[in-house]
């Protein structure tokens, strides 16, 4: 239903992968070979954390630029993704199935230093919407600004302690969605890939109730790629710790993008990439 | 927070009062002398019922055009309000205080053959929002598309039987808002003027918990005005049954617009204008 | 670069073919099987003439609704195309190749009672733009509101007498484009299909300098189709004189849509469909 | 017709004066006490140069964010003006009198490393538009993307050598406007205040053919202000070389903003503020 990309590593000009890659996220907005929908033209969002400042302790507050225009011809996205440098950023292009096209329905969503985005959906969301809203902490409820399933899911994860244990909290949120869905007779309530970050670590989840999730890929590490492709000039744009998680490969070059498995959470942090099982789809 | 206008009478080119009057609703979007806010530039909406067709029985379904642009320079509003003829239409210009500027937050709202719009607000809506949403009939809850207090109020009125008894239903909705507000320590929860129609009759409410409501005016009847101003060519644009309810007078000519009192519901139908008390502000 | 549709016949609810056909123009905005571009999501326009009024002589002034949003999810287009009745209307979905996405670059363009729209382009328009602008009548030049090749072409046709002899004027405009293009070294300056109307007659041109024009189809006449498909309920929506010209067939049913030839102008008027050669591509 | 602000000095978070000042440029978009129009809600633009990088020689390329929404409620402007740091930036809010509201008509305009913005107008621009366009260097003509008088004026200044001698080039452009205007019988063709920068120096012009120009102010130097207002915490946000030119004062505190005289060009560079006569209005 959407496509997304998340980067973690040395500060990078986001346009490098948001605009300039062969299958950049902007290219995917117009033509997404692996997408559930080919066209993802119903708005987009770009969220980025600032470069760390040695003098400023504590969490880094992300900025978000969102628009209801298709990404492929948006001039402002070109300007902003070329103007900033960021060590961790999210980009998302939307294919709206139900909730209307408005900035408040564009990903990523933000809460304090947290960013969140989602590709997929909660099945029969209209029917479950009220129950899901009631499951959100009443203190968080007024912070919901749009009308997507994804934003409710984010606030469920916040309700279940995202700030303390992101993997457990997202797991509890997904389980709650499944409980409420099953109670309402929905066989496979949850579908999708999720990205969450606090500005330092990036968690990417691939999971669906049916065990048939939207695609998700992560990049091989840069030193390995340099050894594989010593003549690839484009690799010089990236630092040794650059890593990406993305709905589909940014190019067709073998060995660069590896699939993230079903029911898996990928963790990207300054120590690199690792993953572990996430819930159990059975 | 907003300005609105509603017309009932012989089929009229809406541009006559939406665009061309001295203080037309479009002029009020840029400069509203009596408004709580001078500028109402945060989107607008125009809803209209079709001309009755003798061959088609039953309720007439209204159309709605909404935009997040300011009304004053919107070219499409000019086109549409000049192209259609309508015996009953609503126009609304918004000054957003909290909920974001998006089409789903633009008035009028629609449910089946009903249109609804509002100027004013529910005090401390963020705090009350969850309780108000829970008070809406669960079957109606998924139909809420935006995030305004006004749309929730509409769905509360639907919950309390708008289709059967509009005055009683709006009264019950307002009382529910006041109950929930008072329970949360809000002294004056309700403020505003409301318009509701089923395509034949137009109900306009002026009420606030504090008894200090937004302004509301209705037009004198056209034959009386013709007698008062025999040389006024502009009056020839209107049929004998044309009548308007509006947040502030459309011109400065004495005798044309009369204030609707506090705690009053005005009823405009093919028999003309009458009004009666609505709730009790004490 | 775009897709368009024009209807002439008994007054019709435009949504019938703009929204509800299998390959409606809105469906083509998202997926256009025969288009030079698959996606036509860079804004759209809808222009319609009012139903004739026996009491009003003279030309009928068309209305135009234009938007920079993709057509496929635009709520206002749904509302308006369902609300109006029109005996002659244009719909256009845009795939922008150069000129920016803004309402003034959305088709159809209007001048007095004339509407104009275009699929295709003037090759190397940036290079030719100044020469083309200078070829426009200085009195018409200030009326150009956008920055497309198509709008300049329309104003060239107006310069060459569109109101007096549409076919000759469009022919002269195209020849002027070709002269200026050839002088600047552009081998094949003109490409496209054009629709022009005065509210009574609809002229549709298919022509390119290279003789390889964008596709264009016209519908078979309704009585013939009723004989071919006696059980087709959908045909009952159309009057006996309904006829359509469109960039690609609105459905896959054999015999309904016939190709308009290269270097041809199709004329649709109350007497039906006929065509004749237009210029010579050799 | 508009309001603008330009900053030159130590790298600053633009939100400090774009959003957070009492009469910030965003506040002026909704209510401009000294403006020719009170409301400047017809789009806005924000252009900024990056912080200098000691390793990168040559001119610094500015970025531009433009929107057709009113500035006062635009969430993206809030995000971006808080996210970036810039030693030189422009902000502009528009009140459209003629040319339509579209991003290509929003200031600032850009050419290579140059930014340009304008408050005011060319009188009877529609009549002069063709002559003015012809006066632009044919090589620059295709770069004009919108339809404002201001953008044509910028391209005239580029035609007359803006990159070599900005003051002489703007002077020649204004004189050309006056010549063409006078030839067409326009008594006072030029009106306005202009800002131009190459990323290091900021030139601000106040001039009108009639000698009755739009208002323009520059800020006093910060060390002087610190001495005048030793308790003003807000001054600590600014470096010693911070300086602003703006259509009207950003606050009501005496001594902070000084009027730029009629027929004057103000020059703000790392050496501070100075000014000299510009043309002669007599």
Coordinates of N, CA and C in Angstrom, one line a residue, chain B residues 48 50 62-67 69 74-76 79-80 82-84 103 110, chain C residues 48 50 62-67 69 74-76 79-80 82-84 103 110:
Chain B
X48 N -24.5 21.9 -1.7 CA -25.8 22.4 -2.3 C -26.7 21.2 -2.7
X50 N -29.7 19.8 -5.2 CA -30.1 20.0 -6.6 C -31.5 20.6 -6.6
X62 N -27.4 16.0 -1.4 CA -26.6 17.2 -1.6 C -25.2 16.8 -2.1
X63 N -24.6 17.7 -2.8 CA -23.2 17.6 -3.2 C -22.3 18.6 -2.4
X64 N -21.1 18.3 -2.2 CA -20.2 19.1 -1.4 C -18.9 19.3 -2.1
X65 N -18.4 20.6 -2.1 CA -17.1 20.9 -2.7 C -16.3 21.6 -1.5
X66 N -15.2 21.0 -1.2 CA -14.4 21.5 -0.1 C -12.9 21.7 -0.5
X67 N -12.3 22.6 0.1 CA -10.9 22.9 -0.3 C -10.2 23.5 0.9
X69 N -7.7 25.6 0.5 CA -7.3 27.0 0.1 C -8.1 28.0 0.7
X74 N -10.0 31.4 -4.6 CA -10.2 30.1 -5.1 C -11.0 30.2 -6.4
X75 N -10.4 29.8 -7.5 CA -11.0 29.9 -8.8 C -12.1 28.9 -9.0
X76 N -11.9 27.7 -8.4 CA -12.9 26.6 -8.6 C -14.3 27.0 -7.9
X79 N -16.1 29.2 -10.2 CA -16.7 28.4 -11.3 C -18.0 27.7 -10.8
X80 N -17.9 27.0 -9.7 CA -19.0 26.1 -9.3 C -20.2 26.9 -8.8
X82 N -21.1 29.7 -9.7 CA -21.8 30.3 -10.9 C -22.4 29.3 -11.8
X83 N -22.0 28.1 -11.7 CA -22.5 27.1 -12.7 C -23.8 26.4 -12.2
X84 N -23.9 26.3 -10.9 CA -25.1 25.5 -10.5 C -26.2 26.4 -10.1
X103 N -9.2 18.8 4.0 CA -10.6 18.8 3.5 C -11.6 18.1 4.5
X110 N -21.7 15.9 5.8 CA -22.8 15.3 5.1 C -23.1 13.9 5.7
Chain C
X48 N -17.2 21.9 -18.6 CA -18.6 21.5 -19.0 C -19.4 22.7 -19.4
X50 N -23.3 24.2 -20.0 CA -24.6 23.9 -19.3 C -25.6 23.4 -20.3
X62 N -18.8 27.9 -20.8 CA -18.5 26.7 -20.1 C -17.9 27.0 -18.7
X63 N -18.0 26.1 -17.8 CA -17.3 26.2 -16.5 C -16.1 25.2 -16.5
X64 N -15.2 25.5 -15.7 CA -14.0 24.7 -15.6 C -13.6 24.4 -14.1
X65 N -13.4 23.2 -13.8 CA -12.8 22.8 -12.5 C -11.5 22.1 -12.7
X66 N -10.4 22.7 -12.1 CA -9.1 22.2 -12.3 C -8.4 21.9 -10.9
X67 N -7.6 21.0 -10.9 CA -6.9 20.7 -9.6 C -5.5 20.1 -9.9
X69 N -4.2 17.9 -7.8 CA -4.2 16.6 -7.2 C -4.3 15.5 -8.3
X74 N -9.5 12.2 -6.1 CA -10.0 13.5 -5.8 C -11.5 13.4 -5.5
X75 N -11.9 13.9 -4.3 CA -13.2 13.8 -3.9 C -14.1 14.8 -4.6
X76 N -13.6 16.0 -4.8 CA -14.4 17.0 -5.5 C -14.8 16.7 -6.9
X79 N -17.7 14.6 -6.7 CA -19.0 15.3 -6.4 C -19.5 16.1 -7.6
X80 N -18.6 16.8 -8.3 CA -19.0 17.7 -9.3 C -19.5 16.9 -10.6
X82 N -20.8 14.1 -10.6 CA -22.1 13.5 -10.3 C -23.2 14.5 -10.2
X83 N -22.9 15.8 -9.9 CA -23.9 16.8 -9.6 C -24.4 17.5 -10.8
X84 N -23.6 17.6 -11.9 CA -24.1 18.4 -13.0 C -24.6 17.5 -14.1
X103 N -2.5 24.8 -11.3 CA -3.9 24.8 -12.0 C -3.8 25.5 -13.3
X110 N -9.7 27.8 -21.6 CA -11.0 28.4 -22.0 C -10.7 29.8 -22.5

